[in-house]
């Protein structure tokens, strides 16, 4: 087996040739039973939407094609073991936490984490201490933890059992974790990293270095985000001397479908293949194109391209444009969509482009369209007025353990009367999926003010059935 | 909206027309960035492998196309609410249990359940009481619970908080749950049903009636098993006055990818469409064909088709052939695969065919091939010798609660010295995925004897890293 192979994809090809008559699940019978009008999209793929048949191995007990495909991935990423995930980085984060922590453990958690990290903490019934990241003033975006923050927290919580980090952030801002990992390992504390946005970091320069190569114990990557895997295809990399991989595996078996999708698994094999086969020459061309793209965007008066910072490394595949006119980020995004240009996310200030790991086809035409969308008489350049940053105290703990919280009843109250209550739901602007309030956290006046503003600005919120009506679920308990 | 619509599929079509340039995840950029040799299978589908973009709604907060698609499904299945699942019936079973039970609750559980049910019990930290199903003597297969078993158990465990059933079994044997559900509801106990193999039961006659229509509180169905959904596509139907759907929803949000697969969700929309559009005339033709298929198979001397029984209703889509010669089920399955005929599962006696919910194309040729594969001079008919059935006492409890079990260390011991230990892993012949031993159960001489036989017979086993070497993980604790 070499990196130029794709053993799982190949196994499906071999099986497809042999399997003429399907008397097994799935019910679409290799794509032959399906609504006729939809066959044009589905039929070819359904021919490999197989199940655990002879020659196709078993994700939950891999010994053949899936074993080989995972082996090639772990070789490529230089880790002890790689596991294919079919339920996204969500299940990777859950299994990473449940598999590394025990009930009641104190764990340090970077606050601007994806909600799946918070769900993992709750399912594991650990005692989280949330650490505040530093904020990039230009983008008004939370980045990562400083070494200082972690050092102080380890002093304050000497009983810490794990550190859970999220890096890079959604905008590709990547903190060097070397020192934090060394600090933790000196105290025999494992470091778990949600690296969802960094599946291509395995390539090395010119991309940032993966946390796995910096010594992190477990690293979860969304192969579907920056590599050409199907949505829900992710990797969990295990590279630890401090934790047992068997416990993580047991949670992956529990939390992932017992009928995992073969197209998604094959696309993970192909994503690793794609990355491993990218020549230095091709990557050089990609980077040249990205720089041209950035320059062309910077020529547009009503926006500016967010520059790099000395505080972090910027992933070249992420390009953020910031408004410099009366349009907010959402309005800019909407104008681009009218031109057929769909971006990853908007916030009040910014619009994020996730670039392909390939040359941008029709780059000139695209930047021309963007120029057209954002250049008309009314759009005058104006100075950036920094919005008020969300501030947190350095450490936040839950008011009560998750288990005690579960015993309270929940009720809905108006935001304006929510002060002092404990939030009973996470409120998550999505994307980027970072909880603004978490279940278990006390609601302060500052939260209410900011949340009202978020709702008025029309930011998409997950959770919070009544949140658009300025109402929130709280536990029926009001502290002193 | 009417059943002849497919709103989510349609939304993806509309979006595809508008989205020309992708600067968002997934990294395959609407299928344009992908290994060239694999594009023939993937490209068309990747054009709708989208994410939460404008017009495409959000599974975790549905308000538009996904909301409508789920609404059409709940209308069709005549339930209060239907939720699309992208992580298989596995996640449905987990959320159903976690969302309906509290830690320490006594729950009655049908023993021949899928492993995801047992995982759900463990994650929820409930106190399970396992109830033995009756065995079909002809097929040597576990079917379902009798009303008597449940009645006695409710007397023995008056504090029961939920009953968890699995119906139909893998072979399509379907028990009428009406009386069991009525018994439970009379005591205000909710009934949760894993109906993974019965997604087509929503159609009604000539198929068995869905547990949802019999009054079950939550019903989980694998739409990918008998309907034309992609693998991992399932439904969770909620239809209860006894439990709160909000808690189930919150677990679905926790346990499913925050980037759910649009092709899988669209295929659920299309699966409901397909079922709703099947005319009585078409179904009549399907049933006629199935009967012809059964008759043609019955003409083969070396096998016989498993007949219906008076103890249960048989799903017409499941046809089980039983060996009547010196070949075992696995050998029959292998011979059929050489002919390009792939079946669902084999056990020592039986081979299971899962038929399409459509006319069988080339039926005559297929039965001809089966005849050819199984008819040669050496294959003489012989009488069925029933194998020893797995017996269990009526009720089995765990030796210790899940939490206490977790505190023990695990070790590997040889099967022949495992008697009296508590199993630390489930041993699951797969398919059909029914645990033979569960973590937490005491290992008896009978288990060892039978497990050795299973391994020798070459039945595929999940779990049990060392089980093929006749070794098993046990807790490092030996009781009296």
Short mmCIF file of N, CA and C in Angstrom, two decimals, chain B residues 59 68 71 80 89 93 104 113 169 201 314 378 427:
data_model
loop_
_atom_site.label_atom_id
_atom_site.label_comp_id
_atom_site.label_asym_id
_atom_site.label_seq_id
_atom_site.Cartn_x
_atom_site.Cartn_y
_atom_site.Cartn_z
N UNK B 59 -31.10 21.43 9.73
CA UNK B 59 -31.71 20.27 10.40
C UNK B 59 -31.92 20.51 11.89
N UNK B 68 -40.64 21.39 6.19
CA UNK B 68 -41.74 20.89 5.35
C UNK B 68 -41.59 19.40 5.05
N UNK B 71 -42.52 17.48 8.02
CA UNK B 71 -43.96 17.58 8.20
C UNK B 71 -44.69 16.59 7.30
N UNK B 80 -47.24 12.60 15.65
CA UNK B 80 -47.17 14.02 16.03
C UNK B 80 -45.99 14.73 15.37
N UNK B 89 -30.36 4.55 12.52
CA UNK B 89 -31.26 4.27 13.64
C UNK B 89 -30.47 4.21 14.94
N UNK B 93 -32.10 5.44 18.33
CA UNK B 93 -32.25 4.63 19.53
C UNK B 93 -31.59 5.29 20.74
N UNK B 104 -30.73 5.77 36.65
CA UNK B 104 -31.25 4.91 37.70
C UNK B 104 -32.64 4.35 37.45
N UNK B 113 -32.23 -7.15 21.19
CA UNK B 113 -32.23 -5.79 20.65
C UNK B 113 -30.92 -5.55 19.91
N UNK B 169 -38.21 -8.43 13.96
CA UNK B 169 -36.82 -8.84 14.06
C UNK B 169 -36.17 -8.78 12.66
N UNK B 201 -43.65 0.01 6.86
CA UNK B 201 -44.90 -0.37 7.52
C UNK B 201 -45.91 0.80 7.52
N UNK B 314 -45.47 -12.05 9.02
CA UNK B 314 -44.20 -12.02 8.31
C UNK B 314 -44.20 -10.86 7.30
N UNK B 378 -24.27 -33.67 -5.27
CA UNK B 378 -23.94 -33.93 -3.87
C UNK B 378 -24.96 -33.36 -2.89
N UNK B 427 -20.45 -9.11 23.03
CA UNK B 427 -20.04 -9.98 21.93
C UNK B 427 -21.25 -10.09 21.01
#
